[in-house]
Tab-separated table of C-alpha atoms in Angstrom:
chain	number	residue	atom	x	y	z
U	1	UNK	CA	-15.184	38.455	0.564
U	2	UNK	CA	-12.324	39.119	2.975
U	3	UNK	CA	-12.523	35.472	4.092
U	4	UNK	CA	-12.261	34.272	0.465
U	5	UNK	CA	-9.205	36.475	-0.096
U	6	UNK	CA	-7.591	35.092	3.045
U	7	UNK	CA	-8.219	31.524	1.890
U	8	UNK	CA	-6.711	32.236	-1.526
U	9	UNK	CA	-3.650	33.787	0.118
U	10	UNK	CA	-3.262	30.762	2.407
U	11	UNK	CA	-3.346	28.194	-0.401
U	12	UNK	CA	0.092	29.056	-1.913
U	13	UNK	CA	1.714	28.782	1.530
U	14	UNK	CA	0.092	25.398	2.079
U	15	UNK	CA	0.997	24.295	-1.430
U	16	UNK	CA	4.627	25.303	-0.936
U	17	UNK	CA	4.822	23.387	2.319
U	18	UNK	CA	3.270	20.342	0.678
U	19	UNK	CA	5.829	20.376	-2.154
U	20	UNK	CA	8.733	20.826	0.259
U	21	UNK	CA	7.487	18.117	2.607
U	22	UNK	CA	6.940	15.633	-0.214
U	23	UNK	CA	10.302	16.352	-1.866
U	24	UNK	CA	12.238	15.907	1.371
U	25	UNK	CA	10.242	12.808	2.286
U	26	UNK	CA	10.990	11.365	-1.151
U	27	UNK	CA	14.717	11.731	-0.475
U	28	UNK	CA	14.339	9.958	2.868
U	29	UNK	CA	12.290	6.998	1.639
U	30	UNK	CA	14.277	6.571	-1.575
U	31	UNK	CA	17.390	5.926	0.466
U	32	UNK	CA	15.696	3.039	2.260
U	33	UNK	CA	15.638	1.061	-0.989
U	34	UNK	CA	17.747	2.933	-3.559
U	35	UNK	CA	20.903	1.005	-2.643
U	36	UNK	CA	19.294	-2.452	-2.924
U	37	UNK	CA	19.914	-3.144	-6.606
U	38	UNK	CA	23.299	-1.395	-6.405
U	39	UNK	CA	24.641	-3.571	-3.559
U	40	UNK	CA	26.517	-6.062	-5.787
U	41	UNK	CA	28.247	-3.172	-7.604
U	42	UNK	CA	29.154	-1.502	-4.306
U	43	UNK	CA	30.565	-4.770	-3.011
U	44	UNK	CA	32.702	-5.255	-6.117
U	45	UNK	CA	33.988	-1.662	-6.131
U	46	UNK	CA	34.873	-1.311	-2.446
U	47	UNK	CA	35.321	-4.902	-1.282
U	48	UNK	CA	32.497	-4.678	1.252
U	49	UNK	CA	32.029	-8.377	1.862
U	50	UNK	CA	28.778	-9.942	3.032
U	51	UNK	CA	28.702	-8.200	6.420
U	52	UNK	CA	29.521	-4.853	4.822
U	53	UNK	CA	26.650	-5.043	2.360
U	54	UNK	CA	24.236	-5.806	5.189
U	55	UNK	CA	25.441	-2.752	7.117
U	56	UNK	CA	24.933	-0.513	4.078
U	57	UNK	CA	21.227	-1.300	4.483
U	58	UNK	CA	20.921	-1.717	8.256
U	59	UNK	CA	23.201	1.214	9.167
U	60	UNK	CA	20.714	3.603	7.580
U	61	UNK	CA	17.661	1.925	9.084
U	62	UNK	CA	19.099	1.648	12.595
U	63	UNK	CA	20.208	5.290	12.826
U	64	UNK	CA	16.947	6.400	11.214
U	65	UNK	CA	14.625	4.363	13.413
U	66	UNK	CA	16.623	4.714	16.628
U	67	UNK	CA	16.804	8.520	16.582
U	68	UNK	CA	13.422	9.354	15.054
U	69	UNK	CA	11.864	10.127	18.437
U	70	UNK	CA	14.604	12.663	19.167
U	71	UNK	CA	14.280	14.039	15.659
U	72	UNK	CA	10.552	14.531	16.118
U	73	UNK	CA	11.092	16.383	19.373
U	74	UNK	CA	13.676	18.704	17.773
U	75	UNK	CA	10.910	20.175	15.625
U	76	UNK	CA	8.806	20.909	18.714
U	77	UNK	CA	11.703	22.492	20.657
U	78	UNK	CA	13.559	24.451	17.957
U	79	UNK	CA	10.840	25.007	15.373
U	80	UNK	CA	9.785	23.029	12.343
U	81	UNK	CA	11.659	25.124	9.794
U	82	UNK	CA	14.975	24.928	11.660
U	83	UNK	CA	14.647	21.169	12.110
U	84	UNK	CA	13.731	20.748	8.444
U	85	UNK	CA	16.735	22.734	7.199
U	86	UNK	CA	19.167	21.095	9.639
U	87	UNK	CA	18.070	17.584	8.670
U	88	UNK	CA	18.177	18.446	4.986
U	89	UNK	CA	21.698	19.902	5.233
U	90	UNK	CA	23.081	16.880	7.099
U	91	UNK	CA	21.382	14.405	4.785
U	92	UNK	CA	22.727	16.110	1.652
U	93	UNK	CA	26.271	16.514	3.010
U	94	UNK	CA	26.720	12.862	4.022
U	95	UNK	CA	25.140	11.742	0.738
U	96	UNK	CA	27.973	13.567	-1.011
U	97	UNK	CA	30.517	11.848	1.247
U	98	UNK	CA	28.991	8.436	0.572
U	99	UNK	CA	28.900	8.973	-3.169
U	100	UNK	CA	32.609	9.830	-3.133
U	101	UNK	CA	33.589	6.998	-0.738
U	102	UNK	CA	36.705	4.978	-1.594
U	103	UNK	CA	36.551	2.430	1.245
U	104	UNK	CA	33.859	0.445	3.094
U	105	UNK	CA	34.184	2.411	6.343
U	106	UNK	CA	33.430	5.742	4.692
U	107	UNK	CA	30.418	4.352	2.837
U	108	UNK	CA	28.915	2.730	5.930
U	109	UNK	CA	29.577	5.846	8.036
U	110	UNK	CA	27.852	7.943	5.373
U	111	UNK	CA	24.842	5.635	5.432
U	112	UNK	CA	24.645	6.003	9.212
U	113	UNK	CA	24.930	9.776	8.746
U	114	UNK	CA	22.090	9.668	6.246
U	115	UNK	CA	20.026	7.879	8.873
U	116	UNK	CA	20.789	10.641	11.388
U	117	UNK	CA	19.747	13.311	8.901
U	118	UNK	CA	16.618	11.371	7.967
U	119	UNK	CA	15.685	11.028	11.654
U	120	UNK	CA	15.525	14.825	11.901
U	121	UNK	CA	14.071	15.445	8.447
U	122	UNK	CA	11.270	12.853	8.250
U	123	UNK	CA	9.263	14.011	11.302
U	124	UNK	CA	9.708	17.636	10.205
U	125	UNK	CA	8.141	16.881	6.806
U	126	UNK	CA	5.008	15.453	8.404
U	127	UNK	CA	4.882	18.197	11.024
U	128	UNK	CA	5.023	20.815	8.261
U	129	UNK	CA	1.783	19.332	6.943
U	130	UNK	CA	-0.073	18.731	10.210
U	131	UNK	CA	0.634	22.297	11.387
U	132	UNK	CA	-0.218	23.897	8.020
U	133	UNK	CA	-3.405	21.944	7.279
U	134	UNK	CA	-6.240	21.836	9.862
U	135	UNK	CA	-7.871	18.479	10.556
U	136	UNK	CA	-10.447	17.602	7.919
U	137	UNK	CA	-10.620	16.934	4.194
U	138	UNK	CA	-7.800	19.311	3.225
U	139	UNK	CA	-5.384	17.604	5.625
U	140	UNK	CA	-6.546	14.190	4.395
U	141	UNK	CA	-5.710	15.138	0.810
U	142	UNK	CA	-2.307	16.511	1.854
U	143	UNK	CA	-1.536	13.374	3.854
U	144	UNK	CA	-2.662	11.232	0.924
U	145	UNK	CA	-0.150	12.997	-1.327
U	146	UNK	CA	2.603	12.732	1.308
U	147	UNK	CA	1.823	9.041	1.882
U	148	UNK	CA	1.731	8.263	-1.843
U	149	UNK	CA	5.161	9.878	-2.194
U	150	UNK	CA	6.408	7.934	0.853
U	151	UNK	CA	5.209	4.525	-0.277
U	152	UNK	CA	5.714	5.117	-3.985
U	153	UNK	CA	9.182	6.557	-3.374
U	154	UNK	CA	10.249	3.449	-1.496
U	155	UNK	CA	8.967	1.345	-4.378
U	156	UNK	CA	10.609	3.585	-6.991
U	157	UNK	CA	13.959	3.342	-5.211
U	158	UNK	CA	14.609	-0.062	-6.710
U	159	UNK	CA	13.778	1.110	-10.228
U	160	UNK	CA	15.956	4.210	-9.863
U	161	UNK	CA	18.749	2.136	-8.333
U	162	UNK	CA	18.792	-0.245	-11.290
U	163	UNK	CA	18.814	2.519	-13.887
U	164	UNK	CA	21.466	4.639	-12.151
U	165	UNK	CA	23.719	1.641	-11.536
U	166	UNK	CA	23.449	0.417	-15.134
U	167	UNK	CA	23.757	3.732	-16.985
U	168	UNK	CA	25.769	5.940	-14.594
U	169	UNK	CA	27.350	4.454	-11.459
U	170	UNK	CA	26.270	3.071	-8.100
U	171	UNK	CA	27.662	6.320	-6.657
U	172	UNK	CA	24.741	8.246	-8.111
U	173	UNK	CA	22.310	6.352	-5.894
U	174	UNK	CA	23.728	8.606	-3.165
U	175	UNK	CA	24.914	11.663	-5.123
U	176	UNK	CA	21.420	12.271	-6.550
U	177	UNK	CA	20.403	13.656	-3.138
U	178	UNK	CA	22.858	16.567	-3.372
U	179	UNK	CA	21.235	18.694	-6.127
U	180	UNK	CA	17.727	17.831	-4.929
U	181	UNK	CA	18.652	18.817	-1.381
U	182	UNK	CA	20.220	22.101	-2.498
U	183	UNK	CA	17.137	23.223	-4.442
U	184	UNK	CA	14.799	22.153	-1.628
U	185	UNK	CA	16.852	24.082	0.956
U	186	UNK	CA	16.695	27.263	-1.123
U	187	UNK	CA	12.903	27.030	-1.336
U	188	UNK	CA	12.500	26.067	2.332
U	189	UNK	CA	14.489	29.111	3.459
U	190	UNK	CA	11.709	31.327	2.090
U	191	UNK	CA	8.827	29.895	4.114
U	192	UNK	CA	7.902	31.600	7.405
U	193	UNK	CA	9.543	30.204	10.515
U	194	UNK	CA	7.255	28.211	12.796
U	195	UNK	CA	6.957	28.690	16.513
U	196	UNK	CA	9.175	26.658	18.798
U	197	UNK	CA	8.395	25.321	22.208
U	198	UNK	CA	9.922	27.437	24.857
U	199	UNK	CA	9.845	30.737	22.954
U	200	UNK	CA	9.494	33.490	25.541
U	201	UNK	CA	10.441	31.119	28.357
U	202	UNK	CA	13.209	28.706	29.246
U	203	UNK	CA	13.771	26.264	26.402
U	204	UNK	CA	13.249	22.678	27.605
U	205	UNK	CA	16.098	20.207	27.476
U	206	UNK	CA	16.195	17.441	24.923
U	207	UNK	CA	15.994	13.890	26.208
U	208	UNK	CA	19.447	12.762	25.081
U	209	UNK	CA	19.674	9.826	27.561
U	210	UNK	CA	16.363	8.494	26.295
U	211	UNK	CA	17.487	8.757	22.680
U	212	UNK	CA	20.773	6.978	23.437
U	213	UNK	CA	19.035	4.185	25.368
U	214	UNK	CA	16.477	3.640	22.595
U	215	UNK	CA	19.087	3.637	19.812
U	216	UNK	CA	21.565	1.355	21.582
U	217	UNK	CA	18.758	-0.943	22.679
U	218	UNK	CA	17.520	-1.365	19.124
U	219	UNK	CA	21.092	-1.805	17.880
U	220	UNK	CA	21.805	-4.552	20.437
U	221	UNK	CA	18.520	-6.306	19.787
U	222	UNK	CA	18.924	-6.322	16.001
U	223	UNK	CA	22.558	-7.369	16.377
U	224	UNK	CA	21.283	-10.271	18.456
U	225	UNK	CA	18.936	-11.302	15.675
U	226	UNK	CA	21.881	-11.235	13.289
U	227	UNK	CA	23.905	-13.432	15.648
U	228	UNK	CA	21.008	-15.861	15.819
U	229	UNK	CA	21.388	-16.355	12.070
U	230	UNK	CA	25.099	-17.225	12.258
U	231	UNK	CA	25.536	-18.650	15.782
U	232	UNK	CA	22.103	-20.011	16.668
U	233	UNK	CA	19.301	-18.714	18.894
U	234	UNK	CA	20.693	-20.272	22.096
U	235	UNK	CA	24.329	-19.267	21.574
U	236	UNK	CA	25.761	-17.192	24.463
U	237	UNK	CA	26.580	-14.220	22.214
U	238	UNK	CA	23.036	-14.204	20.854
U	239	UNK	CA	21.420	-14.359	24.298
U	240	UNK	CA	23.688	-11.622	25.687
U	241	UNK	CA	22.931	-9.270	22.806
U	242	UNK	CA	19.175	-9.867	23.022
U	243	UNK	CA	19.207	-9.458	26.811
U	244	UNK	CA	21.240	-6.237	26.567
U	245	UNK	CA	18.791	-4.889	24.030
U	246	UNK	CA	15.892	-5.700	26.337
U	247	UNK	CA	17.578	-4.022	29.323
U	248	UNK	CA	18.346	-0.860	27.352
U	249	UNK	CA	14.802	-0.636	25.983
U	250	UNK	CA	13.465	-1.103	29.529
U	251	UNK	CA	15.802	1.700	30.626
U	252	UNK	CA	14.340	3.872	27.880
U	253	UNK	CA	10.832	3.296	29.256
U	254	UNK	CA	12.032	4.187	32.776
U	255	UNK	CA	13.731	7.367	31.546
U	256	UNK	CA	10.602	8.456	29.698
U	257	UNK	CA	8.293	7.694	32.635
U	258	UNK	CA	10.361	8.961	35.573
U	259	UNK	CA	13.496	10.895	34.692
U	260	UNK	CA	13.144	12.957	31.499
U	261	UNK	CA	12.025	16.557	31.956
U	262	UNK	CA	10.825	16.636	28.345
U	263	UNK	CA	10.328	12.988	27.305
U	264	UNK	CA	10.723	11.960	23.692
U	265	UNK	CA	7.322	10.319	24.022
U	266	UNK	CA	5.077	12.415	26.297
U	267	UNK	CA	3.042	10.065	28.467
U	268	UNK	CA	-0.152	11.918	27.574
U	269	UNK	CA	0.236	10.601	24.018
U	270	UNK	CA	0.304	7.017	25.295
U	271	UNK	CA	-3.102	7.570	26.908
U	272	UNK	CA	-4.642	7.976	23.452
U	273	UNK	CA	-5.977	4.738	21.958
U	274	UNK	CA	-5.369	5.948	18.409
U	275	UNK	CA	-1.688	6.574	19.201
U	276	UNK	CA	-1.017	3.273	20.984
U	277	UNK	CA	-2.973	0.913	18.738
U	278	UNK	CA	-2.133	2.852	15.584
U	279	UNK	CA	1.595	2.624	16.200
U	280	UNK	CA	1.417	-1.099	16.979
U	281	UNK	CA	-0.336	-1.527	13.639
U	282	UNK	CA	2.313	0.658	11.980
U	283	UNK	CA	5.102	-1.453	13.540
U	284	UNK	CA	3.631	-4.717	12.233
U	285	UNK	CA	2.918	-3.272	8.794
U	286	UNK	CA	6.440	-1.836	8.607
U	287	UNK	CA	7.818	-5.328	9.237
U	288	UNK	CA	6.411	-6.272	5.821
U	289	UNK	CA	6.166	-3.179	3.651
U	290	UNK	CA	9.469	-1.496	4.539
U	291	UNK	CA	12.880	-3.008	3.766
U	292	UNK	CA	11.961	-6.735	4.001
U	293	UNK	CA	9.729	-6.744	0.929
U	294	UNK	CA	12.256	-4.993	-1.312
U	295	UNK	CA	15.240	-6.875	0.103
U	296	UNK	CA	13.906	-10.380	-0.524
U	297	UNK	CA	12.331	-9.534	-3.881
U	298	UNK	CA	15.584	-7.977	-5.105
U	299	UNK	CA	17.672	-10.997	-4.185
U	300	UNK	CA	15.059	-13.377	-5.555
U	301	UNK	CA	15.185	-11.669	-8.936
U	302	UNK	CA	18.985	-11.416	-9.085
U	303	UNK	CA	20.067	-14.650	-7.406
U	304	UNK	CA	17.276	-16.998	-8.493
U	305	UNK	CA	15.853	-15.548	-11.717
U	306	UNK	CA	19.252	-14.075	-12.740
U	307	UNK	CA	17.899	-10.641	-13.711
U	308	UNK	CA	20.438	-7.874	-14.309
U	309	UNK	CA	20.182	-4.478	-12.587
U	310	UNK	CA	17.983	-2.881	-15.267
U	311	UNK	CA	15.619	-5.851	-15.404
U	312	UNK	CA	15.396	-5.888	-11.617
U	313	UNK	CA	14.686	-2.170	-11.452
U	314	UNK	CA	12.048	-2.297	-14.195
U	315	UNK	CA	10.383	-5.283	-12.544
U	316	UNK	CA	9.510	-3.023	-9.612
U	317	UNK	CA	7.645	-0.553	-11.849
U	318	UNK	CA	4.196	-2.147	-11.260
U	319	UNK	CA	4.723	-1.937	-7.500
U	320	UNK	CA	5.431	1.775	-7.840
U	321	UNK	CA	2.559	2.648	-10.169
U	322	UNK	CA	-0.099	0.673	-8.290
U	323	UNK	CA	0.960	2.017	-4.897
U	324	UNK	CA	0.892	5.624	-6.090
U	325	UNK	CA	-2.404	5.259	-7.964
U	326	UNK	CA	-4.188	3.626	-5.047
U	327	UNK	CA	-2.637	5.770	-2.312
U	328	UNK	CA	-3.000	9.110	-4.074
U	329	UNK	CA	-6.304	8.805	-5.917
U	330	UNK	CA	-8.434	5.872	-4.758
U	331	UNK	CA	-7.798	5.981	-0.999
U	332	UNK	CA	-8.722	9.677	-0.426
U	333	UNK	CA	-12.003	9.080	-2.281
U	334	UNK	CA	-12.738	5.996	-0.199
U	335	UNK	CA	-11.980	7.896	2.999
U	336	UNK	CA	-14.896	10.228	2.234
U	337	UNK	CA	-17.254	7.254	2.252
U	338	UNK	CA	-15.677	4.718	4.643
U	339	UNK	CA	-14.127	4.995	8.080
U	340	UNK	CA	-10.346	4.722	8.366
U	341	UNK	CA	-10.390	1.516	10.433
U	342	UNK	CA	-12.244	-0.386	7.713
U	343	UNK	CA	-9.721	0.731	5.091
U	344	UNK	CA	-6.765	-0.278	7.283
U	345	UNK	CA	-8.243	-3.750	7.802
U	346	UNK	CA	-9.078	-4.151	4.112
U	347	UNK	CA	-5.593	-3.032	3.087
U	348	UNK	CA	-3.952	-5.441	5.546
U	349	UNK	CA	-6.030	-8.380	4.298
U	350	UNK	CA	-5.224	-7.561	0.671
U	351	UNK	CA	-1.543	-7.295	1.582
U	352	UNK	CA	-1.688	-10.666	3.345
U	353	UNK	CA	-3.284	-12.247	0.278
U	354	UNK	CA	-0.629	-10.747	-1.968
U	355	UNK	CA	2.249	-11.986	0.192
U	356	UNK	CA	0.671	-15.454	0.411
U	357	UNK	CA	0.611	-15.494	-3.401
U	358	UNK	CA	4.218	-14.261	-3.429
U	359	UNK	CA	5.157	-17.173	-1.154
U	360	UNK	CA	4.219	-19.617	-3.927
U	361	UNK	CA	7.404	-18.766	-5.881
U	362	UNK	CA	9.996	-21.311	-6.910
U	363	UNK	CA	13.174	-21.365	-8.981
U	364	UNK	CA	11.047	-21.906	-12.108
U	365	UNK	CA	8.349	-19.281	-11.534
U	366	UNK	CA	7.871	-16.761	-14.343
U	367	UNK	CA	7.475	-12.998	-14.058
U	368	UNK	CA	3.694	-12.884	-14.519
U	369	UNK	CA	2.792	-15.241	-11.673
U	370	UNK	CA	5.913	-14.814	-9.548
U	371	UNK	CA	6.320	-11.007	-9.563
U	372	UNK	CA	3.543	-9.110	-11.346
U	373	UNK	CA	0.453	-10.899	-9.993
U	374	UNK	CA	1.389	-10.718	-6.308
U	375	UNK	CA	2.612	-7.115	-6.777
U	376	UNK	CA	-0.794	-5.954	-7.986
U	377	UNK	CA	-2.459	-7.401	-4.890
U	378	UNK	CA	-0.122	-6.434	-2.035
U	379	UNK	CA	0.718	-3.030	-3.561
U	380	UNK	CA	-3.011	-2.281	-3.632
U	381	UNK	CA	-3.196	-3.293	0.008
U	382	UNK	CA	-0.235	-1.107	0.951
U	383	UNK	CA	-1.640	1.889	-0.908
U	384	UNK	CA	-5.014	1.379	0.763
U	385	UNK	CA	-3.605	1.020	4.276
U	386	UNK	CA	-1.079	3.815	4.689
U	387	UNK	CA	-3.073	7.048	4.341
U	388	UNK	CA	-5.923	6.155	6.722
U	389	UNK	CA	-3.442	4.748	9.239
U	390	UNK	CA	-1.300	7.904	9.068
U	391	UNK	CA	-4.428	10.026	9.496
U	392	UNK	CA	-5.542	8.073	12.567
U	393	UNK	CA	-2.131	8.183	14.245
U	394	UNK	CA	-1.697	11.959	13.783
U	395	UNK	CA	-5.257	13.101	14.563
U	396	UNK	CA	-6.289	14.700	17.828
U	397	UNK	CA	-2.702	15.712	18.724
U	398	UNK	CA	-1.942	19.178	20.099
U	399	UNK	CA	0.436	21.367	18.056
U	400	UNK	CA	3.160	21.220	20.748
U	401	UNK	CA	3.205	17.418	20.471
U	402	UNK	CA	2.937	17.205	16.681
U	403	UNK	CA	6.649	16.525	16.241
U	404	UNK	CA	6.662	13.837	18.937
U	405	UNK	CA	3.622	12.123	17.398
U	406	UNK	CA	5.190	12.275	13.931
U	407	UNK	CA	8.469	10.920	15.266
U	408	UNK	CA	6.721	8.086	17.082
U	409	UNK	CA	4.821	7.076	13.956
U	410	UNK	CA	7.930	7.127	11.778
U	411	UNK	CA	9.857	5.263	14.468
U	412	UNK	CA	7.255	2.508	14.530
U	413	UNK	CA	7.456	2.184	10.747
U	414	UNK	CA	11.256	2.172	10.466
U	415	UNK	CA	11.869	0.039	13.562
U	416	UNK	CA	9.285	-2.374	12.226
U	417	UNK	CA	11.246	-2.542	8.983
U	418	UNK	CA	14.559	-3.053	10.801
U	419	UNK	CA	13.229	-5.714	13.159
U	420	UNK	CA	11.254	-7.378	10.389
U	421	UNK	CA	14.299	-7.601	8.122
U	422	UNK	CA	16.553	-8.927	10.889
U	423	UNK	CA	13.981	-11.457	12.061
U	424	UNK	CA	13.111	-12.692	8.563
U	425	UNK	CA	16.776	-13.056	7.582
U	426	UNK	CA	17.429	-15.032	10.782
U	427	UNK	CA	14.348	-17.239	10.393
U	428	UNK	CA	14.913	-18.036	6.706
U	429	UNK	CA	18.720	-18.344	6.642
U	430	UNK	CA	20.094	-21.197	4.546
U	431	UNK	CA	23.625	-22.416	3.847
U	432	UNK	CA	22.501	-23.855	0.512
U	433	UNK	CA	22.843	-21.111	-2.105
U	434	UNK	CA	21.419	-23.042	-5.037
U	435	UNK	CA	18.545	-21.252	-6.803
U	436	UNK	CA	16.003	-23.810	-5.588
U	437	UNK	CA	17.054	-23.514	-1.931
U	438	UNK	CA	17.181	-19.718	-2.079
U	439	UNK	CA	13.723	-19.571	-3.661
U	440	UNK	CA	12.359	-21.709	-0.827
U	441	UNK	CA	13.948	-19.428	1.787
U	442	UNK	CA	12.540	-16.297	0.175
U	443	UNK	CA	9.122	-17.966	-0.083
U	444	UNK	CA	9.197	-18.578	3.674
U	445	UNK	CA	9.931	-14.874	4.246
U	446	UNK	CA	6.858	-13.898	2.234
U	447	UNK	CA	4.696	-16.445	4.039
U	448	UNK	CA	5.725	-15.015	7.408
U	449	UNK	CA	4.984	-11.514	6.076
U	450	UNK	CA	1.456	-12.667	5.221
U	451	UNK	CA	1.026	-13.763	8.855
U	452	UNK	CA	2.253	-10.359	10.066
U	453	UNK	CA	-0.350	-8.596	7.939
U	454	UNK	CA	-3.082	-10.893	9.193
U	455	UNK	CA	-2.045	-9.765	12.689
U	456	UNK	CA	-2.309	-6.149	11.463
U	457	UNK	CA	-5.931	-6.732	10.434
U	458	UNK	CA	-6.790	-8.253	13.813
U	459	UNK	CA	-5.009	-5.504	15.793
U	460	UNK	CA	-6.684	-2.768	13.735
U	461	UNK	CA	-10.067	-3.919	15.070
U	462	UNK	CA	-9.103	-2.077	18.282
U	463	UNK	CA	-8.861	1.263	16.446
U	464	UNK	CA	-11.824	3.603	16.945
U	465	UNK	CA	-13.907	4.289	13.828
U	466	UNK	CA	-12.802	7.538	12.234
U	467	UNK	CA	-14.265	9.151	9.169
U	468	UNK	CA	-13.371	12.391	7.398
U	469	UNK	CA	-15.844	14.183	5.220
U	470	UNK	CA	-16.395	17.694	3.916
U	471	UNK	CA	-19.294	19.498	2.265
U	472	UNK	CA	-19.201	19.456	-1.495
U	473	UNK	CA	-18.833	23.233	-1.567
U	474	UNK	CA	-15.732	23.206	0.563
U	475	UNK	CA	-12.537	24.309	-1.142
U	476	UNK	CA	-10.921	21.193	0.274
U	477	UNK	CA	-12.962	19.016	-2.011
U	478	UNK	CA	-11.815	20.764	-5.150
U	479	UNK	CA	-8.266	21.746	-4.382
U	480	UNK	CA	-5.706	19.805	-6.358
């Protein structure tokens, strides 16, 4: 009886953490895509120019992906609640600044600031779950909800962007974070503080040099990919930028292995096959399912099919609904009957098939065969892949390393999106802006994405089989 009472008392705390984690994660993932449909309006209002519009997208992704490892470690060192509230406060404040921006510099700086806040907030949301829910069916259900919000939120960003831009202003794509962040902070302040590494003893130092080397290395490398688009792959500027990025990333590895007292990526994590292989899979999948998919689809609909902002936003509704339905309902049920590796492979193959279908587009393709049909296939694959992959990558990790593992996983996903977008833009660049030429370029991007997902399926074969199940009488199987 006492055990039952304790379980009932624990459920509200877990439920509160789940709501907070999902709400904050929704803010983070929405801002990956929520500006996409609004970019033409931002450009017209502030005179961004072509390079400015690209930095509105990449500034967020670069700061987010480059500092995620440091953000994940902050939760381990200072406590999950403190990291959560700090990231939420920064994210909300710079969203306000961006929404009120009157010049390109302020808007781009705000987007970079959002990336900094997201780098602290995103790992804390996942750590809130992995420390509140023990491994097993209850954690699987929580992760399924968190993943459905993550993937569905990224998909919904385009729909929300179109509606806000058409009926309010592009500024509300950023300002919407302010009231949501305020309410979430009030609720988060009431949850018990978590333990922090170093409590009762000397607090370990943060690996600032490692974070700087990783961020600048990614920045230089992605800048080099951008130069390859405009100057050519063998141009001196391109080669210097790519080489500098490689040197800085090598320096990051050296710092982590030899110099850092508390590395952003503890070497013991890299001895785990699930961590290493799982994050490679996450990197490759992120190169397709993060920014690249939404970026090229948005421009295809607006530049080739000549959809307005509302039509573009509404066209993404099937992507959102299918991803949420599969990720939230179907995938957790399948995980009780099938090992995670099989679901990751199946999801990757479905995604590859969907992107191959998407690559068949032309300037004359209609909505049913050019947008809706492929969306149903690759959105099913994405919804099927994410929860089991997230479960694999975060399982078997000690509590003191939960933030680092979460940060590494999110880094792989966001860096994959950044690198994928930069590489696809460089590989499919065209000086011919006629609808037919643009459609062909976008089709090439989707074809390459299909190849990436085929590589995901092959790489996932190296994951160990992992299956989660629970007795039918367990509260985990009935909790909603």
